[in-house]
Amino acid sequence: MFEITKDTMISEILEYAPETMPAFQNIGMHCLGCALSSAETLEQACYAHGVDPDAFIEELRAFLETL
């Protein structure tokens, strides 16, 4: 099973679960194909967009459980 943590790279999440893309877009992460997404952790991206990384991780995990 794929586990999402603060240290997980955005690109890894999108590769494993592309269905999560709308969740990222809903919090303002629209540049998911840019170079930063492949070199940025979930925590870094959340802080750059003013989002609590712990809350967002829980949201992603809850969403993935519904699949």
Short mmCIF file of C-alpha atoms in Angstrom, two decimals:
data_model
loop_
_atom_site.label_atom_id
_atom_site.label_comp_id
_atom_site.label_asym_id
_atom_site.label_seq_id
_atom_site.Cartn_x
_atom_site.Cartn_y
_atom_site.Cartn_z
CA MET A 1 0.00 0.00 0.00
CA PHE A 2 1.20 3.49 -0.87
CA GLU A 3 1.56 5.72 2.18
CA ILE A 4 1.42 9.48 1.92
CA THR A 5 3.57 11.43 4.37
CA LYS A 6 4.86 14.99 4.54
CA ASP A 7 8.03 13.77 2.82
CA THR A 8 6.25 12.16 -0.13
CA MET A 9 7.01 13.89 -3.40
CA ILE A 10 4.05 15.45 -5.20
CA SER A 11 5.07 13.60 -8.37
CA GLU A 12 4.94 10.25 -6.53
CA ILE A 13 1.42 10.91 -5.29
CA LEU A 14 0.21 11.87 -8.74
CA GLU A 15 1.90 8.86 -10.30
CA TYR A 16 0.34 6.48 -7.79
CA ALA A 17 -3.06 8.17 -7.63
CA PRO A 18 -3.73 10.60 -10.46
CA GLU A 19 -7.31 10.79 -9.17
CA THR A 20 -5.99 13.09 -6.42
CA MET A 21 -5.20 15.87 -8.89
CA PRO A 22 -8.50 17.75 -8.24
CA ALA A 23 -7.72 17.83 -4.49
CA PHE A 24 -4.43 19.58 -5.24
CA GLN A 25 -6.12 21.97 -7.62
CA ASN A 26 -8.81 22.79 -5.04
CA ILE A 27 -6.17 24.17 -2.69
CA GLY A 28 -4.47 26.23 -5.39
CA MET A 29 -1.81 23.81 -6.63
CA HIS A 30 -2.43 24.27 -10.33
CA CYS A 31 1.11 23.79 -11.61
CA LEU A 32 1.25 20.04 -11.04
CA GLY A 33 3.19 19.41 -14.22
CA CYS A 34 5.86 22.01 -13.55
CA ALA A 35 9.42 21.15 -12.56
CA LEU A 36 8.81 21.97 -8.90
CA SER A 37 6.18 19.26 -8.49
CA SER A 38 8.76 16.60 -9.24
CA ALA A 39 11.22 18.03 -6.71
CA GLU A 40 8.83 19.22 -4.00
CA THR A 41 7.53 17.29 -1.03
CA LEU A 42 3.91 17.44 0.02
CA GLU A 43 4.90 19.48 3.07
CA GLN A 44 6.85 22.02 1.00
CA ALA A 45 3.99 22.42 -1.46
CA CYS A 46 1.43 22.85 1.31
CA TYR A 47 3.48 25.53 3.04
CA ALA A 48 4.01 27.33 -0.26
CA HIS A 49 0.23 27.42 -0.74
CA GLY A 50 -0.72 28.24 2.86
CA VAL A 51 -2.24 24.82 3.56
CA ASP A 52 -1.88 22.75 6.73
CA PRO A 53 0.02 19.66 5.51
CA ASP A 54 -1.40 17.38 8.22
CA ALA A 55 -4.98 18.28 7.35
CA PHE A 56 -4.32 17.87 3.63
CA ILE A 57 -2.69 14.46 4.15
CA GLU A 58 -5.77 13.33 6.07
CA GLU A 59 -7.97 14.58 3.24
CA LEU A 60 -5.92 12.67 0.67
CA ARG A 61 -5.88 9.50 2.74
CA ALA A 62 -9.65 9.66 3.27
CA PHE A 63 -10.19 10.15 -0.44
CA LEU A 64 -7.93 7.22 -1.36
CA GLU A 65 -9.85 4.95 1.02
CA THR A 66 -12.99 5.58 -1.04
CA LEU A 67 -11.39 4.25 -4.23
#
